[in-house]
GROMACS .gro file of C-alpha atoms in nm:
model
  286
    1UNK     CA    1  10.638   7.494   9.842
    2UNK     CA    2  10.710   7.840   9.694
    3UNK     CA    3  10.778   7.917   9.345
    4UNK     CA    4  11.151   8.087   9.204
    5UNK     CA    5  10.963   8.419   9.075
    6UNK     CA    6  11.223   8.578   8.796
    7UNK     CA    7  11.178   8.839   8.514
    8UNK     CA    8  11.285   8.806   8.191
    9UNK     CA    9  11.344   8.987   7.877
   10UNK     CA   10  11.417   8.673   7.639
   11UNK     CA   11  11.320   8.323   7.644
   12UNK     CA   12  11.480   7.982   7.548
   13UNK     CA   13  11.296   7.745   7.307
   14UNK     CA   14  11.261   7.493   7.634
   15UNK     CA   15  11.066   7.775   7.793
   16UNK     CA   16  10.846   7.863   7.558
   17UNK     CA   17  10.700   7.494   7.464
   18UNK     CA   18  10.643   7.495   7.856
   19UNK     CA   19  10.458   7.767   7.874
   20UNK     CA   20  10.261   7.690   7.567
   21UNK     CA   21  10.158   7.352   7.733
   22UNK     CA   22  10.071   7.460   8.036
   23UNK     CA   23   9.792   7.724   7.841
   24UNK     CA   24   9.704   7.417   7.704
   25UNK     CA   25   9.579   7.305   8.059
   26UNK     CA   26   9.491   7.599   8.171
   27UNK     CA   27   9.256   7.659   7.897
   28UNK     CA   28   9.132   7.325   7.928
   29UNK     CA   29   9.053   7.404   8.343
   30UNK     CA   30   8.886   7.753   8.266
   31UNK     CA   31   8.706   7.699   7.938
   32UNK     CA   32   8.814   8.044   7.773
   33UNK     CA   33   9.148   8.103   7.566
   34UNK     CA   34   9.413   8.134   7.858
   35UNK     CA   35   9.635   8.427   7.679
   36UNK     CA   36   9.584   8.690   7.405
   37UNK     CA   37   9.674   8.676   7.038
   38UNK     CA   38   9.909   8.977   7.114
   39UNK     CA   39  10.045   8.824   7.426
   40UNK     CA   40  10.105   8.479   7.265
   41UNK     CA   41  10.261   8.612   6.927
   42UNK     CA   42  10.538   8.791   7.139
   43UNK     CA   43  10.563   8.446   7.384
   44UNK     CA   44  10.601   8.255   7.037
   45UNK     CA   45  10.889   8.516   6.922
   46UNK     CA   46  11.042   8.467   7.259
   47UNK     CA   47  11.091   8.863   7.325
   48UNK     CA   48  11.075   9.150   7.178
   49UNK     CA   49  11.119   9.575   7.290
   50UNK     CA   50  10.955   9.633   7.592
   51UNK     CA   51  10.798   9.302   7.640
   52UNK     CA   52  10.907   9.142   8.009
   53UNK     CA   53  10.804   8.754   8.062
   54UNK     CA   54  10.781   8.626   8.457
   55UNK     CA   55  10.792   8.299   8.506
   56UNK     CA   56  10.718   8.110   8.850
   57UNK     CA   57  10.894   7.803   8.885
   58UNK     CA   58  10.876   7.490   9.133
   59UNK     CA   59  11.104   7.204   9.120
   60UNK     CA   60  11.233   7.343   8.800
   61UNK     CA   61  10.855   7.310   8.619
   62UNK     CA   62  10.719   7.592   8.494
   63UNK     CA   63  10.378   7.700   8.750
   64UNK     CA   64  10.279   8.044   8.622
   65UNK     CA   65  10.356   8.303   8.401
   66UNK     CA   66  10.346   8.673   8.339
   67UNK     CA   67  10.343   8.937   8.062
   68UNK     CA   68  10.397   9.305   8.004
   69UNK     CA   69  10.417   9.469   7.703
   70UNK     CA   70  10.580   9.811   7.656
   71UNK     CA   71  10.298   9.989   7.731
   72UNK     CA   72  10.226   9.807   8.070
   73UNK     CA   73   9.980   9.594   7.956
   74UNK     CA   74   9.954   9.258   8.045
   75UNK     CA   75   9.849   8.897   8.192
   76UNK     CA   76   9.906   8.620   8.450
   77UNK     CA   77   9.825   8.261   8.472
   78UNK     CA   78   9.854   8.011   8.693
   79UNK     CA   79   9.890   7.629   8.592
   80UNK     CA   80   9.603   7.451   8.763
   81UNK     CA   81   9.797   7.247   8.938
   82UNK     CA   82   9.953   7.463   9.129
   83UNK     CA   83   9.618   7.665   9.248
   84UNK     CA   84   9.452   7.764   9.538
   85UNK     CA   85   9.857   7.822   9.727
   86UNK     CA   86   9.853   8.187   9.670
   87UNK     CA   87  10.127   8.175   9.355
   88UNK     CA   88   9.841   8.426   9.133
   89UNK     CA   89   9.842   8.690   9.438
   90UNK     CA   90  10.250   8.682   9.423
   91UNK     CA   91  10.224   8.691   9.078
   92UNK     CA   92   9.992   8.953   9.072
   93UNK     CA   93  10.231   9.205   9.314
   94UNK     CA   94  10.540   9.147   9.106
   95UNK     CA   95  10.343   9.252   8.778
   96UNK     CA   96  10.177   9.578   8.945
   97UNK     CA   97  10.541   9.607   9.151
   98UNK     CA   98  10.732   9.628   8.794
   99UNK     CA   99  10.437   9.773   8.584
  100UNK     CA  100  10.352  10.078   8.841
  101UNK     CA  101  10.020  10.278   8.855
  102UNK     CA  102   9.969  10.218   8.460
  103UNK     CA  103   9.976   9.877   8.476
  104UNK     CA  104   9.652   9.726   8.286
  105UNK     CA  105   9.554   9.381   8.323
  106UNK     CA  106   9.353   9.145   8.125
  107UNK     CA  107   9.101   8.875   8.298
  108UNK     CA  108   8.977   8.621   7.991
  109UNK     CA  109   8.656   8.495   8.075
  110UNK     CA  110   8.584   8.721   8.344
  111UNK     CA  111   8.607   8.434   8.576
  112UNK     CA  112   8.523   8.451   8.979
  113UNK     CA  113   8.892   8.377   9.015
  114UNK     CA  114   8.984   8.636   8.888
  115UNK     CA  115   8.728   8.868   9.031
  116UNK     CA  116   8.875   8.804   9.371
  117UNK     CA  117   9.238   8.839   9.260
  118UNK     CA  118   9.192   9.190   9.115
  119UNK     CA  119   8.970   9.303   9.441
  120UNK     CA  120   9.150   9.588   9.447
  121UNK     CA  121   9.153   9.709   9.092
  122UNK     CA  122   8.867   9.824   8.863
  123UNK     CA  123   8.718   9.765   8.524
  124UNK     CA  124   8.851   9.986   8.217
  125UNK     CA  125   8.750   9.799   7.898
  126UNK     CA  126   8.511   9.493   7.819
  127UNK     CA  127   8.626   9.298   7.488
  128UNK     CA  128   8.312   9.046   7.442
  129UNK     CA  129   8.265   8.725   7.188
  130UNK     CA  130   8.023   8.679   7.005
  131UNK     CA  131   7.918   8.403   6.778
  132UNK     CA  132   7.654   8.282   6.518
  133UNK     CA  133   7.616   8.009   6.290
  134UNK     CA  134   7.681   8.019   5.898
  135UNK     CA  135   7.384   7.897   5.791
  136UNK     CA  136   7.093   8.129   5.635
  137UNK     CA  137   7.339   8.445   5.596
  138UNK     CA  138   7.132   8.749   5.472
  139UNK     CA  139   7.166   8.945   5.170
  140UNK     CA  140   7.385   9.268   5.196
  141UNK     CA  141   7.506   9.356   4.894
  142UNK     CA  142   7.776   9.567   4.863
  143UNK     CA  143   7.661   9.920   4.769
  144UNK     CA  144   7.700  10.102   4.478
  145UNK     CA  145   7.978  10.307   4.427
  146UNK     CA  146   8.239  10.054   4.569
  147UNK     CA  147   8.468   9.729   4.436
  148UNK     CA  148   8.623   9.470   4.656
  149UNK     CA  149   8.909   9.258   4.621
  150UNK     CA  150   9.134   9.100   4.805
  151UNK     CA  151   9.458   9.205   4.974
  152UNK     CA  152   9.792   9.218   4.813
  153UNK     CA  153  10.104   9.356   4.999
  154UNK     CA  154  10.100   9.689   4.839
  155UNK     CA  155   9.821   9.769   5.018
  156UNK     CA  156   9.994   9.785   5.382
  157UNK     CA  157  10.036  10.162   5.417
  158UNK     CA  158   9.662  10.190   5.300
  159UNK     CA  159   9.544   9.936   5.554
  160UNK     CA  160   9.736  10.001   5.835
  161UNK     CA  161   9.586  10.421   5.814
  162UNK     CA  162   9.257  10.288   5.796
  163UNK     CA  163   9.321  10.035   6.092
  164UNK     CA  164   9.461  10.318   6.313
  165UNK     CA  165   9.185  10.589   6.194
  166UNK     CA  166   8.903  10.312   6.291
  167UNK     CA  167   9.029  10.200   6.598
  168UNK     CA  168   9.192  10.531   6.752
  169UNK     CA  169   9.027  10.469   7.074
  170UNK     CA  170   9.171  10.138   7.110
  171UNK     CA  171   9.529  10.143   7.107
  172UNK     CA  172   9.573   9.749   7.134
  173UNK     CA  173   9.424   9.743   6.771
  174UNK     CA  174   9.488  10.082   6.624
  175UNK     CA  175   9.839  10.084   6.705
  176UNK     CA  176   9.927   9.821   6.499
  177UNK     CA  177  10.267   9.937   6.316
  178UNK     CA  178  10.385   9.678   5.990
  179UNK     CA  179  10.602   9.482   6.222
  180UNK     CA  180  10.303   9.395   6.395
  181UNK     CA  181  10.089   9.371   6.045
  182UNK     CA  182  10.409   9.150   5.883
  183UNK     CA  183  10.386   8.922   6.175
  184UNK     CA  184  10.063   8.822   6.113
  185UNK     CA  185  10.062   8.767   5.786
  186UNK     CA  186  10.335   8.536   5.820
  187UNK     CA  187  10.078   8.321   6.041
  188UNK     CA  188  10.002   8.007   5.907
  189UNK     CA  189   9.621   8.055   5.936
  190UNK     CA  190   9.654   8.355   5.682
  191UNK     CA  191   9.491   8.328   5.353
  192UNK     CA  192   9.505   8.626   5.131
  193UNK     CA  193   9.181   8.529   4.990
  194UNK     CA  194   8.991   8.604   5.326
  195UNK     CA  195   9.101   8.931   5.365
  196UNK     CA  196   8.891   9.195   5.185
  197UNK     CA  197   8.897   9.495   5.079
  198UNK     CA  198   8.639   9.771   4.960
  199UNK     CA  199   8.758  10.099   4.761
  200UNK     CA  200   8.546  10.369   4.622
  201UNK     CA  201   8.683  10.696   4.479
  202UNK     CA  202   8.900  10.800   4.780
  203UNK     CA  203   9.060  10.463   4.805
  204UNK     CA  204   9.048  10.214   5.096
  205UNK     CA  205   8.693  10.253   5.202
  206UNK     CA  206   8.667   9.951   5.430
  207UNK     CA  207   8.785   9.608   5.526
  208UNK     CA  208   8.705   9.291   5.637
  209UNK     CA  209   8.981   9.001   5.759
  210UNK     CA  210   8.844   8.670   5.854
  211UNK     CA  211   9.087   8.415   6.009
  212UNK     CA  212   9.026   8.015   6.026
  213UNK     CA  213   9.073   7.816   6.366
  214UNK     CA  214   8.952   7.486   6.287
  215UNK     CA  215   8.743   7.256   6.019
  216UNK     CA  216   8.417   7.450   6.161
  217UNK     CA  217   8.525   7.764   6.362
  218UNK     CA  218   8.645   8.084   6.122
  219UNK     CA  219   8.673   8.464   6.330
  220UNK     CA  220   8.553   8.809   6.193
  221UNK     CA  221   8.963   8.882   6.268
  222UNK     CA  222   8.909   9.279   6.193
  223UNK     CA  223   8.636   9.452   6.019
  224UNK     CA  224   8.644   9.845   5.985
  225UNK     CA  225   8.541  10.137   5.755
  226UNK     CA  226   8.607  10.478   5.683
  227UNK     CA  227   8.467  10.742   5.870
  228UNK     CA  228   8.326  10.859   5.512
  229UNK     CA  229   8.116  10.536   5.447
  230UNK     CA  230   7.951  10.568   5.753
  231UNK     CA  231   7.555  10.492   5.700
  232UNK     CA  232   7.635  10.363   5.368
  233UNK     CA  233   7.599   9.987   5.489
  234UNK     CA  234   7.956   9.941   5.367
  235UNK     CA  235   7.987   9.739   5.714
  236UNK     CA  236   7.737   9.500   5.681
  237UNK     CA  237   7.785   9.429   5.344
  238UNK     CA  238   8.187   9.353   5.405
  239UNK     CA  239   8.079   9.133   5.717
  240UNK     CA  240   7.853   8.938   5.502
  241UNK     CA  241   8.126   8.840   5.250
  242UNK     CA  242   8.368   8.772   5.517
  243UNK     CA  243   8.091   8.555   5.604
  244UNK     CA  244   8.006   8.350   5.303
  245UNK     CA  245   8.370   8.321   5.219
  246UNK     CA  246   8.415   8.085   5.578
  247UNK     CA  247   8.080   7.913   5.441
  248UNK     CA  248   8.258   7.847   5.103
  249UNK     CA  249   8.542   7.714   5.294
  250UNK     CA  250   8.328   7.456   5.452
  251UNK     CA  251   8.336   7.608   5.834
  252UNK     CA  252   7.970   7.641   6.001
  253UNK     CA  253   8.023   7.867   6.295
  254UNK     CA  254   8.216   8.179   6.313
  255UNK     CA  255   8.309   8.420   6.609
  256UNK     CA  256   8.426   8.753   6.691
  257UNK     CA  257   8.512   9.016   6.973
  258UNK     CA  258   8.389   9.320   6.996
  259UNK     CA  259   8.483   9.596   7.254
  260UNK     CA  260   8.194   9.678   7.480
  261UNK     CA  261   8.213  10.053   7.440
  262UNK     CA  262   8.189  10.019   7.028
  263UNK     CA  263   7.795  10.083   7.007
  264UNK     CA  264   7.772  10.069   6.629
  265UNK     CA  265   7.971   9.792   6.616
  266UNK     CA  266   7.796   9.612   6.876
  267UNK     CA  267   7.417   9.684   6.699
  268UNK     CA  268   7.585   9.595   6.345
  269UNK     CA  269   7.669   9.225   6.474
  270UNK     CA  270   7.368   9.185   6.695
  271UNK     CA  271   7.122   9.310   6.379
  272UNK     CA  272   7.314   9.044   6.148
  273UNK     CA  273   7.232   8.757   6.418
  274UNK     CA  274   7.549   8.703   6.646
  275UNK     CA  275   7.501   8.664   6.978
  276UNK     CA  276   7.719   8.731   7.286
  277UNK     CA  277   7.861   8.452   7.475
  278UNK     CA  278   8.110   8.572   7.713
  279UNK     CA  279   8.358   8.861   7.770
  280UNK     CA  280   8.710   8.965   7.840
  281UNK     CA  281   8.794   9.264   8.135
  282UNK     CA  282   9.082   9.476   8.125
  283UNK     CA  283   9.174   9.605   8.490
  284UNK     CA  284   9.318   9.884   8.611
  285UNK     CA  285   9.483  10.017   8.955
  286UNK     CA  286   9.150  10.177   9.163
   0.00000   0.00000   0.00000
């Protein structure tokens, strides 16, 4: 049977706990989160500027789904009952057909699946997890010179510079404007007190935000510092408190991604024990 492709720029409250239940199962099939934080926060708002939803239908039941943001970034899915009929190659042409040349896709898991679907694309970015236990954290001590505290609103504008200075390679992250700050902390996983922040004489030196997922699993959300503090080992001092405060909370494993191409980032987890487990691609047009 084929599916009802369609494009849309808003969607109903039916449509969106259908969707969300079907990346329930499809998470469950591939063993790897089915969509992106970014991708799921604007399926949970139901639409926003720019964003474009597709959604494959059969017998009225919601098969597969797309996304595109503004900038032409995006995913697909497939429910897996509906597999192995050729609904992720249709879905597939209708995202490149709307997205164009810049279209940029992202493949959780790096899966075979979806090895063979984007044959005729390549690889543009690696975002990798990587995980460790809580128990026997090492000492890093914050260094001298600096104070940490914990985030209050008045220090958006702050934050948000830093965010975009450390991650100006990586739009996805550094781009973040306060919309996109606001909406997370409106989450119900955020907790002021896991979000830290180190100052020395300049200001906003550094930062580490840890999120919570479960009773055991907490997430090195976003960790950065200042060009300035570089060497200083302002970073693995603000990891290890992220750290300890999951520990305090009673959670024994934390996780994080990383982006391939960050090298000091990279060494700075893998010297303070995580280790990597599996990775996300990005795909371009060839």
């Amino acid at each position: 049977m084929s599916a009802d492709i369609t494009w849309q720029q808003t969607l109903s409250g039916s449509e969106v706990a259908a969707i969300d239940a079907m990346l329930d199962r499809v998470s469950d099939a591939d063993g790897v989160s089915s969509l992106s934080e970014h991708s799921y926060l604007s399926l949970r708002a139901r639409g926003g500027p720019g964003q474009r939803h597709l959604l494959a239908r059969r017998a009225h039941e919601i098969v597969g789904y797309g996304f595109l943001d503004s900038e032409n970034v995006g995913e697909i899915l497939v429910d897996p009952s509906a597999r192995g009929q050729g609904l992720g190659h249709e879905l597939l042409s209708e995202v490149l057909r709307l997205g164009g040349p810049t279209t940029r896709l992202w493949s959780h898991g790096d899966l075979p699946q979806a090895r063979r679907l984007a044959v005729n694309m390549v690889e543009v970015r690696r975002l990798c997890r990587y995980t460790r236990d809580l128990a026997a954290l090492p000492d890093r001590p914050l260094p001298a010179g600096f104070t940490m505290r914990t985030f209050t609103p008045g220090d958006a504008g702050a934050w948000l510079a830093l965010n975009s200075e450390a991650f100006v390679d990586l739009p996805d992250q550094g781009g973040w404007t306060r919309v996109d700050l606001d909406q997370r902390l409106r989450q119900p996983w955020f907790d002021p007190a896991g979000f830290l922040l180190a100052f020395d004489d300049e200001g906003l030196a550094g930062f580490h935000w840890t999120k919570v997922h479960s009773e055991q699993l907490g997430e090195v959300y976003v960790l950065a510092v200042a060009g300035r503090t570089q060497g200083s080992g302002l970073g693995s001092a603000l990891t290890v408190a992220g750290l300890r405060h999951l520990r305090d909370q009673g959670l024994s494993q934390v996780m994080l991604y990383v982006d391939s191409s960050n090298t000091a980032g990279v060494a700075l987890y893998t010297r303070l024990g995580f280790t990597r487990v599996e990775c996300d691609v990005q795909y371009a047009m060839a």
